[in-house]
mmCIF file of C-alpha atoms in Angstrom:
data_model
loop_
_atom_site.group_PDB
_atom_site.id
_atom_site.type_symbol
_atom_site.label_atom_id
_atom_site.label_comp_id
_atom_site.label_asym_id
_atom_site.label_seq_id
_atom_site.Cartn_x
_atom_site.Cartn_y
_atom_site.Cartn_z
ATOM 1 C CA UNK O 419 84.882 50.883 86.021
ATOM 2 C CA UNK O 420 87.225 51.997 88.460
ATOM 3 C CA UNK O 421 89.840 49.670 87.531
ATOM 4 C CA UNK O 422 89.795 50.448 84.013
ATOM 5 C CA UNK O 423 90.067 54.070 84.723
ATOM 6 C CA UNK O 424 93.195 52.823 87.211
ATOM 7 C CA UNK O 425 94.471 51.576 84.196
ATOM 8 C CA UNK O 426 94.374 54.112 81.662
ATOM 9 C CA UNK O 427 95.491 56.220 84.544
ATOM 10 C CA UNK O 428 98.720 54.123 84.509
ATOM 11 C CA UNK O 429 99.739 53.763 80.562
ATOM 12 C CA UNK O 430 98.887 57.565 80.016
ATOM 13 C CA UNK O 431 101.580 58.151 82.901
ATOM 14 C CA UNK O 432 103.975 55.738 81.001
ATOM 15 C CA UNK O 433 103.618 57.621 78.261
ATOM 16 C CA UNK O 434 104.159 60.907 79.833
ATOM 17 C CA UNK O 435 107.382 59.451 81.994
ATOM 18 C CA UNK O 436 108.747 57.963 78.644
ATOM 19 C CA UNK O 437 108.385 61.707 77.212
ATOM 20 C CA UNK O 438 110.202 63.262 80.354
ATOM 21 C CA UNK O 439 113.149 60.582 79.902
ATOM 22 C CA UNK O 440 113.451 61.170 75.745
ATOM 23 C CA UNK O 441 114.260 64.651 75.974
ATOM 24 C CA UNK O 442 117.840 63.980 76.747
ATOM 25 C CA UNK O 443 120.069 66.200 79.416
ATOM 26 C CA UNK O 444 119.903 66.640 82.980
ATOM 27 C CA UNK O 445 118.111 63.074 84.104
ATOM 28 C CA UNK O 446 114.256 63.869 85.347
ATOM 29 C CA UNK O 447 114.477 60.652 86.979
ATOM 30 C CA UNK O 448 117.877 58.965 88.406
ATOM 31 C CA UNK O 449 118.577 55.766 90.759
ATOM 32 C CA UNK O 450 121.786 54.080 92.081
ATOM 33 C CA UNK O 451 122.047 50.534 92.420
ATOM 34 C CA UNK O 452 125.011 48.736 94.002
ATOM 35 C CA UNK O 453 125.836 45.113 93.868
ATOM 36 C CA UNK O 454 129.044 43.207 94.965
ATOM 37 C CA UNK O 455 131.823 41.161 92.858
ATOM 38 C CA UNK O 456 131.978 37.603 93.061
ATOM 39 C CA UNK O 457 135.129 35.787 92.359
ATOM 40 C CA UNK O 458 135.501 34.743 89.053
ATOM 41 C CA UNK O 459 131.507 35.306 88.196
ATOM 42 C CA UNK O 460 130.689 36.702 84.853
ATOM 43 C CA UNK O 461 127.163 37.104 85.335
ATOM 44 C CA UNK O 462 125.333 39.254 87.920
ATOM 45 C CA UNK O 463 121.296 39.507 88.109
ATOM 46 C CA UNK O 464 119.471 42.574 88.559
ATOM 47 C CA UNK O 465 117.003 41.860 91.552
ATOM 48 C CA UNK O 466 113.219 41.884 90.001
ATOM 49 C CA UNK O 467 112.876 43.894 93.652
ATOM 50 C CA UNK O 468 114.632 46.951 91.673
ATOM 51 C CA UNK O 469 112.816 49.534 89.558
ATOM 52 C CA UNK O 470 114.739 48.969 86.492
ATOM 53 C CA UNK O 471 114.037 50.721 83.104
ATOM 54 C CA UNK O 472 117.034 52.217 81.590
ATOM 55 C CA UNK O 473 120.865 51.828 82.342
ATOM 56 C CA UNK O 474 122.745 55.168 82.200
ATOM 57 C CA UNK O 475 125.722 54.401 83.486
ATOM 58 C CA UNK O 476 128.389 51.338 85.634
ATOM 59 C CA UNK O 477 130.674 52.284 88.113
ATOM 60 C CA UNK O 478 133.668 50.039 90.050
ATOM 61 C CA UNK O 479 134.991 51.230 92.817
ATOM 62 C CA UNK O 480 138.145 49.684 93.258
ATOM 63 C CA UNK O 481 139.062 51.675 96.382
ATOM 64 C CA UNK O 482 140.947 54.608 94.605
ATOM 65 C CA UNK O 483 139.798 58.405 95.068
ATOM 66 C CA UNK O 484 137.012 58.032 92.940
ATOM 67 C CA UNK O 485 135.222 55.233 91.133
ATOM 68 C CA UNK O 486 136.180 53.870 87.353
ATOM 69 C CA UNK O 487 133.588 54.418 84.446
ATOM 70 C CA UNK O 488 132.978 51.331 82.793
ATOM 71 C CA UNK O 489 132.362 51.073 78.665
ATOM 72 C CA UNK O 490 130.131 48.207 77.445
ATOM 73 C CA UNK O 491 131.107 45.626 74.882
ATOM 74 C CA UNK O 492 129.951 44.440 71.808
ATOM 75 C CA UNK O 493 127.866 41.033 71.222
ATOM 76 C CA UNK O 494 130.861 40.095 69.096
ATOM 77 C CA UNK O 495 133.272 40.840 71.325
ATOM 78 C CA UNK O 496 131.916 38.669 73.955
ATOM 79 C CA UNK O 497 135.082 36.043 73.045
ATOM 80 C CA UNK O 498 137.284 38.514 73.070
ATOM 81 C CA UNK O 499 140.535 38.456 75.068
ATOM 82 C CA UNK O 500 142.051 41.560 76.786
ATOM 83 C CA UNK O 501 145.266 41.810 78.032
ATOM 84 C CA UNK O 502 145.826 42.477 82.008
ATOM 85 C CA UNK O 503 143.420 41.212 84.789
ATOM 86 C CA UNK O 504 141.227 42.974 87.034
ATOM 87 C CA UNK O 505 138.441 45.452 86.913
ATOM 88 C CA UNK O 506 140.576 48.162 85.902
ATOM 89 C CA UNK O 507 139.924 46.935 82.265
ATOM 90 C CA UNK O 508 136.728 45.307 82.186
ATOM 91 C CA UNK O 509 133.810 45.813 80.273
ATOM 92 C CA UNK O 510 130.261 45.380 80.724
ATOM 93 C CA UNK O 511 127.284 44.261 78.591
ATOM 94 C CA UNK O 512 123.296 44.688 79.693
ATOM 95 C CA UNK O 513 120.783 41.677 78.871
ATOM 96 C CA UNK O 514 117.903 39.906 80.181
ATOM 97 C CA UNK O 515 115.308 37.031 79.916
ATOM 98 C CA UNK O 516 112.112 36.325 80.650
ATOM 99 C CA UNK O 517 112.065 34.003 84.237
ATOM 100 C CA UNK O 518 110.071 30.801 82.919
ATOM 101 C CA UNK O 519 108.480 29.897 85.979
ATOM 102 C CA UNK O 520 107.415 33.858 86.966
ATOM 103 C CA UNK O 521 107.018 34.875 83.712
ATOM 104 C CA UNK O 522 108.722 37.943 84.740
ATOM 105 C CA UNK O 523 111.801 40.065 82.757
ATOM 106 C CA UNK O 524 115.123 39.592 84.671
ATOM 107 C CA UNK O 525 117.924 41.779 83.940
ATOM 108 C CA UNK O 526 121.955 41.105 84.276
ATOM 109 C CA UNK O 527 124.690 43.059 83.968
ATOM 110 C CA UNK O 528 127.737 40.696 82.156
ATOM 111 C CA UNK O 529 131.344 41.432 83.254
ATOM 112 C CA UNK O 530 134.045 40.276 80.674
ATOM 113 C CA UNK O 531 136.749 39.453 82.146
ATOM 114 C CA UNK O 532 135.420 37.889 85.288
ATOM 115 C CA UNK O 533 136.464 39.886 88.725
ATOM 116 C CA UNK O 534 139.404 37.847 89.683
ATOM 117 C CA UNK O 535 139.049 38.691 93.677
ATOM 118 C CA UNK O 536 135.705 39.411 95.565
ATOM 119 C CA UNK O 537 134.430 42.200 97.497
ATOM 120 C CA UNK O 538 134.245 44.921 94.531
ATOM 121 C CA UNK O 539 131.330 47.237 94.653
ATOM 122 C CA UNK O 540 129.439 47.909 91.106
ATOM 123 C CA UNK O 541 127.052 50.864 91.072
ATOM 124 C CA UNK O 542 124.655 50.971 88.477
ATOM 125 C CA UNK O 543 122.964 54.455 87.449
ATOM 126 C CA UNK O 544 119.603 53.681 86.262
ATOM 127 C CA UNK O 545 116.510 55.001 85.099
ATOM 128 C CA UNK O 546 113.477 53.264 86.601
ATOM 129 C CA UNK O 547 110.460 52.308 85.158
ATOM 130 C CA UNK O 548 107.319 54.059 86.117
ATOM 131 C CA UNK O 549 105.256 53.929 88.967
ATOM 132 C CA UNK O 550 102.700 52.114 89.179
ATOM 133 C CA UNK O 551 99.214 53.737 91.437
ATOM 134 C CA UNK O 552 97.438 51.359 92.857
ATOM 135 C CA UNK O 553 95.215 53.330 95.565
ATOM 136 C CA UNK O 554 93.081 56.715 95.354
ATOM 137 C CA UNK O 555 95.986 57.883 97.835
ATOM 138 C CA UNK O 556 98.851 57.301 95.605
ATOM 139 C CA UNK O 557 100.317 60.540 94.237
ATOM 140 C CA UNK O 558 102.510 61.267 91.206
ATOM 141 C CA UNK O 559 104.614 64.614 90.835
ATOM 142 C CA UNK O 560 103.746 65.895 87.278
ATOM 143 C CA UNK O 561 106.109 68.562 88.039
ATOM 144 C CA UNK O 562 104.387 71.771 86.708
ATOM 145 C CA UNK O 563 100.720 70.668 86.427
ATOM 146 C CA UNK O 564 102.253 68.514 83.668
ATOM 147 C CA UNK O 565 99.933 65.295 85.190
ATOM 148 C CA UNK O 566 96.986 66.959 83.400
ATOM 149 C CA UNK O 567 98.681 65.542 80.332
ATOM 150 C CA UNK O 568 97.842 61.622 81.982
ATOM 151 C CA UNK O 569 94.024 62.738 82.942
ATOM 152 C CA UNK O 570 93.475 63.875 79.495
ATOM 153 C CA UNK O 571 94.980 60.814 77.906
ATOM 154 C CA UNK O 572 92.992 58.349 80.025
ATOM 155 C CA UNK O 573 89.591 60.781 79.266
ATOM 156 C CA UNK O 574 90.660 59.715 76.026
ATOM 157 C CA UNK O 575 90.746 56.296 76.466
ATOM 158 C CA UNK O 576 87.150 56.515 78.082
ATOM 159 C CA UNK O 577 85.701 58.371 75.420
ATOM 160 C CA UNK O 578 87.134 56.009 72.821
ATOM 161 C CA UNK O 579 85.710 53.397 74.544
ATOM 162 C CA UNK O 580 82.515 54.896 74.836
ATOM 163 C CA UNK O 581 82.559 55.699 70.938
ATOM 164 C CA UNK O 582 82.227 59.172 71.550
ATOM 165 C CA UNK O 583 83.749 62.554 69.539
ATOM 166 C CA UNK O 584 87.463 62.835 70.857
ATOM 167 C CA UNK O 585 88.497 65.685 68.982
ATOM 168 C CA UNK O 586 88.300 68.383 71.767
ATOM 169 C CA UNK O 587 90.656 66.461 74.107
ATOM 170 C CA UNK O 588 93.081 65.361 71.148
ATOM 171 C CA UNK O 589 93.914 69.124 70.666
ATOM 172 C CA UNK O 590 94.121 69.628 74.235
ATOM 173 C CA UNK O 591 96.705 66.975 74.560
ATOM 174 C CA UNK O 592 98.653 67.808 71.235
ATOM 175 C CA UNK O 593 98.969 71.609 73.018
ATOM 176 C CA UNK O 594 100.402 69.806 76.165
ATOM 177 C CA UNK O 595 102.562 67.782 74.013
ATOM 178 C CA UNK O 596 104.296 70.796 72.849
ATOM 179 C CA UNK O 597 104.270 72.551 76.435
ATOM 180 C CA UNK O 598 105.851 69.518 77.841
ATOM 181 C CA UNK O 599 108.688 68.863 75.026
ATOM 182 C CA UNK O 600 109.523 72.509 74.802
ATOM 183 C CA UNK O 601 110.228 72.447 78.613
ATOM 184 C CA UNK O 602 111.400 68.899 79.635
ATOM 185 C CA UNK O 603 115.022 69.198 77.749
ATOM 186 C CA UNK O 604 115.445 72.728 79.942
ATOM 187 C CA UNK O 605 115.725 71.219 82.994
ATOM 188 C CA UNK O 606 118.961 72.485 83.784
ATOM 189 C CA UNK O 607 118.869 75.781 81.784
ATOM 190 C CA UNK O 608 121.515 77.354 82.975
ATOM 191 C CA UNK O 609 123.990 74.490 81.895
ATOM 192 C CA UNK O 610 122.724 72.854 78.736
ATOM 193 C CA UNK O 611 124.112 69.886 77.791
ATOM 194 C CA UNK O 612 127.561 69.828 75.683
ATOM 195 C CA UNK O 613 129.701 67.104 73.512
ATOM 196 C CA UNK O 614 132.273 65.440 76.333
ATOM 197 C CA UNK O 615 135.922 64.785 75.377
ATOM 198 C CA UNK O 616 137.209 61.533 76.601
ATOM 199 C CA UNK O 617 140.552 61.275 74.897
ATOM 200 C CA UNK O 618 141.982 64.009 77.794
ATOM 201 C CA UNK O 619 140.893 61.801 80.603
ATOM 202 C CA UNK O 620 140.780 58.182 79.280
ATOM 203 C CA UNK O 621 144.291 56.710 81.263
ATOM 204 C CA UNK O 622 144.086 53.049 80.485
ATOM 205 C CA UNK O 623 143.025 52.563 76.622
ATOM 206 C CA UNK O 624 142.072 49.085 77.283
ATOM 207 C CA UNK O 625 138.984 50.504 79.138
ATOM 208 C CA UNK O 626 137.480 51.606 76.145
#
């Protein structure tokens, strides 16, 4: 039917977006999400209204020239104590659960210690999860013809379902697998990614 096609539609563009996201560099896909300190709140929840998938990156802008990169802790650090107050040394930790009346994943971002004064922005740089085409209008950019990886993965799905030979499109999407993973890691070519130093521009040690 046409929702099952829908469907397969869907997971084999999952698949292809999780591919795109693997091959690690210059982000395919990149969104910033900003949320606002509470006094003396640890926990802050992620808004089921945002696309999230995959955290890159938390910001605070404490009004300075340019916002401070925060590091994550560990679960057992989470009783830690660190000297000083204030965002300047803070640390962050991503979790979730499952909303038991929605049934639907929640994230939060954890702040240890707790913002001592209001009014701080957070950004969040964020991957998010795939979209989701619901309508024959929707459109999806597969970039360089790269969608006809998702058609042949869902003819798959049909033809498995039917019980029918697969072979032919299996080595049509194994040669698109290699097109697309050669490729996807080049996306800034000129620039490849390199190892980062932190020791020359880490000014607080207590941030990491």
């Amino acid at each position: 039917t046409n929702d099952e096609i829908n469907r397969y539609l869907n997971e084999s563009i999952s698949e292809l977006y999780d591919m795109l996201i693997s091959c690690k560099g210059q982000e395919w896909y990149m969104e910033r999400h900003t949320f606002v300190t509470v006094a003396n709140q640890h926990d802050y929840l992620i808004s089921t209204n945002i696309p999230f998938y995959i955290l890159l990156g938390v910001d605070a802008d404490l009004g300075g020239s340019s916002p401070i990169p925060l590091r994550p802790y560990m679960l057992d650090e989470r009783h830690d104590r660190w000297l000083g107050s204030g965002l300047q040394r803070a640390r962050y930790r991503l979790s979730g659960s499952v909303d038991p009346v929605s049934g639907v994943y929640q994230h939060r971002i954890t702040l240890k210690p707790a913002p001592t004064a209001a009014g701080t922005n957070i950004t969040l740089l964020y991957i998010p999860h795939a979209p989701i085409l619901d309508n024959d209008a929707d459109v999806w950019d597969g970039f360089n013809g790269w969608e006809e990886y998702a058609i042949v993965d869902a003819a798959i799905k049909c033809l498995e379902k039917e019980e029918s030979s697969t072979i032919a499109l299996e080595r049509r999407k194994e040669r698109l697998m290699e097109r697309i993973e050669g490729l996807a890691a080049s996306h800034d070519n000129g620039f490849p990614e390199r190892v980062v130093d932190i020791t020359g521009r880490v000014i607080d040690p207590y941030i990491l």
